PDB file of C-alpha atoms in Angstrom:
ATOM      1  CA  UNK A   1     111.920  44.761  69.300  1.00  0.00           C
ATOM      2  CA  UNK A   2     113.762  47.770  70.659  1.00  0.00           C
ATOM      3  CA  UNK A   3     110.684  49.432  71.670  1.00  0.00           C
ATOM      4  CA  UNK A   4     109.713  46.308  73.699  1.00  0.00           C
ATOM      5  CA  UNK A   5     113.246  46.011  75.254  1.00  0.00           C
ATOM      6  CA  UNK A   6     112.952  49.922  76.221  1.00  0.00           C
ATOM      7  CA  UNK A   7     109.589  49.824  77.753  1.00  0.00           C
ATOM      8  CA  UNK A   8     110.457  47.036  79.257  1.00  0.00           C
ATOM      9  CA  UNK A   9     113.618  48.216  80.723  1.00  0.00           C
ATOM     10  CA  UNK A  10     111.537  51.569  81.828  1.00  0.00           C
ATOM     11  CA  UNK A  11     108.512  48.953  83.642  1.00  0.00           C
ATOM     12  CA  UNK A  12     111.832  47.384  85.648  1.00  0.00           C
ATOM     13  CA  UNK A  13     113.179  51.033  86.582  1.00  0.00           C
ATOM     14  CA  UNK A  14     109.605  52.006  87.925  1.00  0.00           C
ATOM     15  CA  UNK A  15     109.541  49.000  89.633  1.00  0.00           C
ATOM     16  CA  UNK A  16     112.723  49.311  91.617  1.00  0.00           C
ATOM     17  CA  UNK A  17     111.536  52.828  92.657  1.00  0.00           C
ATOM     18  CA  UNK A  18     108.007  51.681  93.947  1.00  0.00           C
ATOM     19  CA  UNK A  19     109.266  48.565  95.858  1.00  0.00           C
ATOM     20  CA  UNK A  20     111.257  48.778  98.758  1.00  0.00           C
ATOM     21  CA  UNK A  21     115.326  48.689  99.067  1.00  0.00           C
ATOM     22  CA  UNK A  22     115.310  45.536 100.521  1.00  0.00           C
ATOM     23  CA  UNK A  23     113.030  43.685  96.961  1.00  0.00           C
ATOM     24  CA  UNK A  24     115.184  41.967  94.229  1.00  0.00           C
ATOM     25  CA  UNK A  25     113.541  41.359  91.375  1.00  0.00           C
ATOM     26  CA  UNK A  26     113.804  41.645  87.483  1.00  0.00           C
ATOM     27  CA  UNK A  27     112.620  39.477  85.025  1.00  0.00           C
ATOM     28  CA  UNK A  28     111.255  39.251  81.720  1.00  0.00           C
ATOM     29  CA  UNK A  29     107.708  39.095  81.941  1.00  0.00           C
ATOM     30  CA  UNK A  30     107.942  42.751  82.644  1.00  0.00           C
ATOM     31  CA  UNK A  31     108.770  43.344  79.031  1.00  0.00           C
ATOM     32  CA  UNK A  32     106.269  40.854  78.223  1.00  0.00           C
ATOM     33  CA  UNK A  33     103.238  42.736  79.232  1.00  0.00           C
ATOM     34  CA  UNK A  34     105.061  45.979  78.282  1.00  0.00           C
ATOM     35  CA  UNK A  35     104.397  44.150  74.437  1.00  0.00           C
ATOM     36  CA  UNK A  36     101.206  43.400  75.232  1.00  0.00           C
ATOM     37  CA  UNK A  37     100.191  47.036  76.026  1.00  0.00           C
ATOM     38  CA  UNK A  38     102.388  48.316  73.505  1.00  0.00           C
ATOM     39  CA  UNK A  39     100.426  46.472  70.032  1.00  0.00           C
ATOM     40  CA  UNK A  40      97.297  47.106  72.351  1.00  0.00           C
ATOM     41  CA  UNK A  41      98.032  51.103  72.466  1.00  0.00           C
ATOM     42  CA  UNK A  42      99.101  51.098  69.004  1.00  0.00           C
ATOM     43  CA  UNK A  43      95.787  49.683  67.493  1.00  0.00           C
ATOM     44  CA  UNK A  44      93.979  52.227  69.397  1.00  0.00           C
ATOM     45  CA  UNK A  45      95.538  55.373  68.440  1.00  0.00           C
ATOM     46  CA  UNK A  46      96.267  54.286  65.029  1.00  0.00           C
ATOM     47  CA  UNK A  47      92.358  54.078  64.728  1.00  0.00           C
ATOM     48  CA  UNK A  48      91.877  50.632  63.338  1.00  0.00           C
ATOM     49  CA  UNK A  49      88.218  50.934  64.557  1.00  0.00           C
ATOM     50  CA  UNK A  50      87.324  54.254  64.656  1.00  0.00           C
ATOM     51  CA  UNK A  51      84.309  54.986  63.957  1.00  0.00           C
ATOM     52  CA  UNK A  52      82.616  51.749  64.965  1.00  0.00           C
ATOM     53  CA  UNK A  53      81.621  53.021  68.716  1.00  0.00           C
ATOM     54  CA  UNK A  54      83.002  53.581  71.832  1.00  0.00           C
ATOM     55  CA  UNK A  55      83.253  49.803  72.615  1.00  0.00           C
ATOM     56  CA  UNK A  56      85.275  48.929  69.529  1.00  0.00           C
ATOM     57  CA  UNK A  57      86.989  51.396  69.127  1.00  0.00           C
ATOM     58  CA  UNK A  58      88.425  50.949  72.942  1.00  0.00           C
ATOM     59  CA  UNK A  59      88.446  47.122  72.382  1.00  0.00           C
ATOM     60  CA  UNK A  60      92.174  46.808  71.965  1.00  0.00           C
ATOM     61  CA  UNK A  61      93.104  48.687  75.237  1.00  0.00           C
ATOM     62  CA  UNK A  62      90.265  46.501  76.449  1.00  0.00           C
ATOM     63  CA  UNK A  63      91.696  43.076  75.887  1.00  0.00           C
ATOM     64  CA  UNK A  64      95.164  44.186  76.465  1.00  0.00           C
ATOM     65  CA  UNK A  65      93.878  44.893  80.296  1.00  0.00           C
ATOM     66  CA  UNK A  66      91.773  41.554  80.271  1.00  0.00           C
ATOM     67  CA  UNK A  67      95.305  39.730  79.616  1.00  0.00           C
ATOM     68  CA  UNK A  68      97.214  41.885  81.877  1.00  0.00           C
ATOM     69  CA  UNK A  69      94.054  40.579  84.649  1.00  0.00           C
ATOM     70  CA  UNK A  70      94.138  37.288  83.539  1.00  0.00           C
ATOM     71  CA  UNK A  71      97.883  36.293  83.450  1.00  0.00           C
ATOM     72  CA  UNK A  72      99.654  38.944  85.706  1.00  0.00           C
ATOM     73  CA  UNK A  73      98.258  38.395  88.816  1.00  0.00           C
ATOM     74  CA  UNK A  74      98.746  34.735  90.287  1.00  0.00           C
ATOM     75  CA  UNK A  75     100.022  33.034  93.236  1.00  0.00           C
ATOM     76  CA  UNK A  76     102.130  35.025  96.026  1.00  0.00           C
ATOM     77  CA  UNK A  77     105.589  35.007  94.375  1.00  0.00           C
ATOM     78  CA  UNK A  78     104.030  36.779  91.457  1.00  0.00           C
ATOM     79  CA  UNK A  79     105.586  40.736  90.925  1.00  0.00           C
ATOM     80  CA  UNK A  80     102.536  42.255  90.562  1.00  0.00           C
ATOM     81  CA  UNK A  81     104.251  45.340  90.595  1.00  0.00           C
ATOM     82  CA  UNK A  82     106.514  44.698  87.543  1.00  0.00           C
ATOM     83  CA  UNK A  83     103.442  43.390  85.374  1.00  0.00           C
ATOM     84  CA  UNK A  84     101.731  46.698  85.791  1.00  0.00           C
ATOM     85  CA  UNK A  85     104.123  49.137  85.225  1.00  0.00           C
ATOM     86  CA  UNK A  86     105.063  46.811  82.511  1.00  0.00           C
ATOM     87  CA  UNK A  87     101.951  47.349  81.200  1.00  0.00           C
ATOM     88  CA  UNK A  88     102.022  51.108  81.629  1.00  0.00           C
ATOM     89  CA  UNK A  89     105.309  51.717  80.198  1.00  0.00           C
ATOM     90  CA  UNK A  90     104.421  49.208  76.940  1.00  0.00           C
ATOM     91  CA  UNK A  91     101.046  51.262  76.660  1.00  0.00           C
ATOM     92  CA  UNK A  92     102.825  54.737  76.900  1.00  0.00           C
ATOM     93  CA  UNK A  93     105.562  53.913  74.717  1.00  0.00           C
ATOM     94  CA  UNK A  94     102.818  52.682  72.434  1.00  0.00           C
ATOM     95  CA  UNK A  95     100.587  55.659  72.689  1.00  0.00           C
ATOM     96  CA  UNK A  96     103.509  57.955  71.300  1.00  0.00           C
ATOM     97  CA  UNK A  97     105.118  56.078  68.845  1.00  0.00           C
ATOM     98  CA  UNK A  98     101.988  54.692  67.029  1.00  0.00           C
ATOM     99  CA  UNK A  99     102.043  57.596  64.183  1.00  0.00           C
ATOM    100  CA  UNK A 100     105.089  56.158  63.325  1.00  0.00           C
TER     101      UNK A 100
END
């Protein structure tokens, strides 16, 4: 849960330095998809289907970016933004901490 909060936390810092000074916005979905990437990124490197070709073995990151597509993006009040470096942050924090 702390690792979701952090990379969470880090998607919502990104996204106040991409958007402009005059955006306010911080919510909770951005730790949402920062899970989502994170168990994604952690089934991949920890190699659950290694081994079984490319396709499987990439099929976690895969499906994390299909819900990321499918959910994140909607109608114009959506913060785009803040999904995908949600997203990124969830899937780096998950890359490097998946040995553990």
């Amino acid at each position: 849960w702390l690792l979701i909060l952090a990379a969470g936390t880090l998607g919502n810092l990104l996204n106040a330095g991409i958007q402009p000074d005059n955006f306010r916005s911080l919510g909770a979905s951005t730790a949402t998809f920062a899970a989502l990437a994170l168990v994604g990124a952690a089934a991949w490197r920890r190699g659950y289907y290694r081994g079984r070709g490319w396709r499987r073995t990439l099929a976690p990151v895969f499906g994390g970016i299909a819900m990321l597509a499918y959910t994140g993006f909607g109608r114009e009040n959506t913060d785009v933004v803040a999904h995908v470096t949600g997203f990124a942050s969830g899937f780096l924090a998950g890359c490097v901490t998946a040995r553990w």
